[in-house]
Short mmCIF file of C-alpha atoms in Angstrom, two decimals:
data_model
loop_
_atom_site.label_atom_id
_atom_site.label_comp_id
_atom_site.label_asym_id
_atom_site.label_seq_id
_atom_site.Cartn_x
_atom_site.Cartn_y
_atom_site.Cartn_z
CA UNK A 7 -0.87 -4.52 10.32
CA UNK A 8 -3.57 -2.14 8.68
CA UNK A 9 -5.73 -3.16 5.92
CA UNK A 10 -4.22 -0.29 3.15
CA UNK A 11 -6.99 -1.07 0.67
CA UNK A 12 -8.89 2.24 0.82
CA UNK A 13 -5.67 4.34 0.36
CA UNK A 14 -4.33 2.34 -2.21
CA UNK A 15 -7.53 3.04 -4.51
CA UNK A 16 -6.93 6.35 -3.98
CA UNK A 17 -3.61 6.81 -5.15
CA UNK A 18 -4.30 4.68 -8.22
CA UNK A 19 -7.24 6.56 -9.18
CA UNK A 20 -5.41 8.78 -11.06
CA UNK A 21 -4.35 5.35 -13.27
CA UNK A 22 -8.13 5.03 -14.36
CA UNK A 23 -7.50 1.19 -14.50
CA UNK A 24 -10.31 -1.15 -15.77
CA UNK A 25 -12.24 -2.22 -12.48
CA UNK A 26 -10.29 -5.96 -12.66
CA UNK A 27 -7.17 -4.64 -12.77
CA UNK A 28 -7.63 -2.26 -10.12
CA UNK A 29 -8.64 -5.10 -7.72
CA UNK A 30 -5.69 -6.90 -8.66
CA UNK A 31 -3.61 -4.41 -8.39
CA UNK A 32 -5.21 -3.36 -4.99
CA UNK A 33 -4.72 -6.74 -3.61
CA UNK A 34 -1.08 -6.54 -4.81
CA UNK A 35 -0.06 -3.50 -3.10
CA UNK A 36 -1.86 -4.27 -0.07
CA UNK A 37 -0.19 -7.57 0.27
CA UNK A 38 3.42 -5.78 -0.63
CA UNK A 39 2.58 -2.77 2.15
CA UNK A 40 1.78 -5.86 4.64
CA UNK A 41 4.95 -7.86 3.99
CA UNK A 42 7.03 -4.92 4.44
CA UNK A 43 5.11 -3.45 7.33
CA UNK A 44 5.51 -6.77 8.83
CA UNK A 45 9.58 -6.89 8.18
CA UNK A 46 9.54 -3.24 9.67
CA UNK A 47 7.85 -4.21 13.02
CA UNK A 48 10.36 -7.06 13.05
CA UNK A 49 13.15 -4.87 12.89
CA UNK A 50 12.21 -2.81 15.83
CA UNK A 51 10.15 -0.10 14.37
CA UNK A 52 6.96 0.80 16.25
CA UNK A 53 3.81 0.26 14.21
CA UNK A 54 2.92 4.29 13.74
CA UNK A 55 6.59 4.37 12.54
CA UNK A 56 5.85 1.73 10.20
CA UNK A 57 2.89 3.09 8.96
CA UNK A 58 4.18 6.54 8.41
CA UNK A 59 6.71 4.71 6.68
CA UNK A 60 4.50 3.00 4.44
CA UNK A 61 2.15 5.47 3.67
CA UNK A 62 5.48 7.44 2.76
CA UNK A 63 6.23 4.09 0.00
CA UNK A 64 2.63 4.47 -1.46
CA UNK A 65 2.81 8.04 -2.33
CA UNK A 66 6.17 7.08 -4.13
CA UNK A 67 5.20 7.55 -7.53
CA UNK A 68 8.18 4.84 -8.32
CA UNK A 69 5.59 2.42 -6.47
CA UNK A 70 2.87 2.94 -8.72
CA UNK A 71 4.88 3.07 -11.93
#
């Protein structure tokens, strides 16, 4: 599964987070868009399905709040 690190920062930007809690919450997301693109894959998705699926999940503004 993709590293989502990069896009992650950019949708939080907006936030304006202190730099620690940005990196945490990077490394949370990241971890959460792994997990699920892993349980996607498992279910028979292909990965570019997965991925346009979880890219889909991080634009959620739900997500972020």
């Amino acid at each position: 599964m993709r590293d989502w690190r990069n896009e992650i920062r950019s949708a939080i930007a907006v936030l304006h987070l202190e730099p620690t809690r940005e990196a945490e919450l990077i490394e949370e997301l990241n971890q959460h868009l792994h997990e699920r693109g892993e349980a996607m894959l498992a279910s028979g998705l292909t990965v570019q399905q997965a991925d346009d699926a979880l890219r889909r999940e991080l634009h959620d503004p739900a997500l972020i709040a």
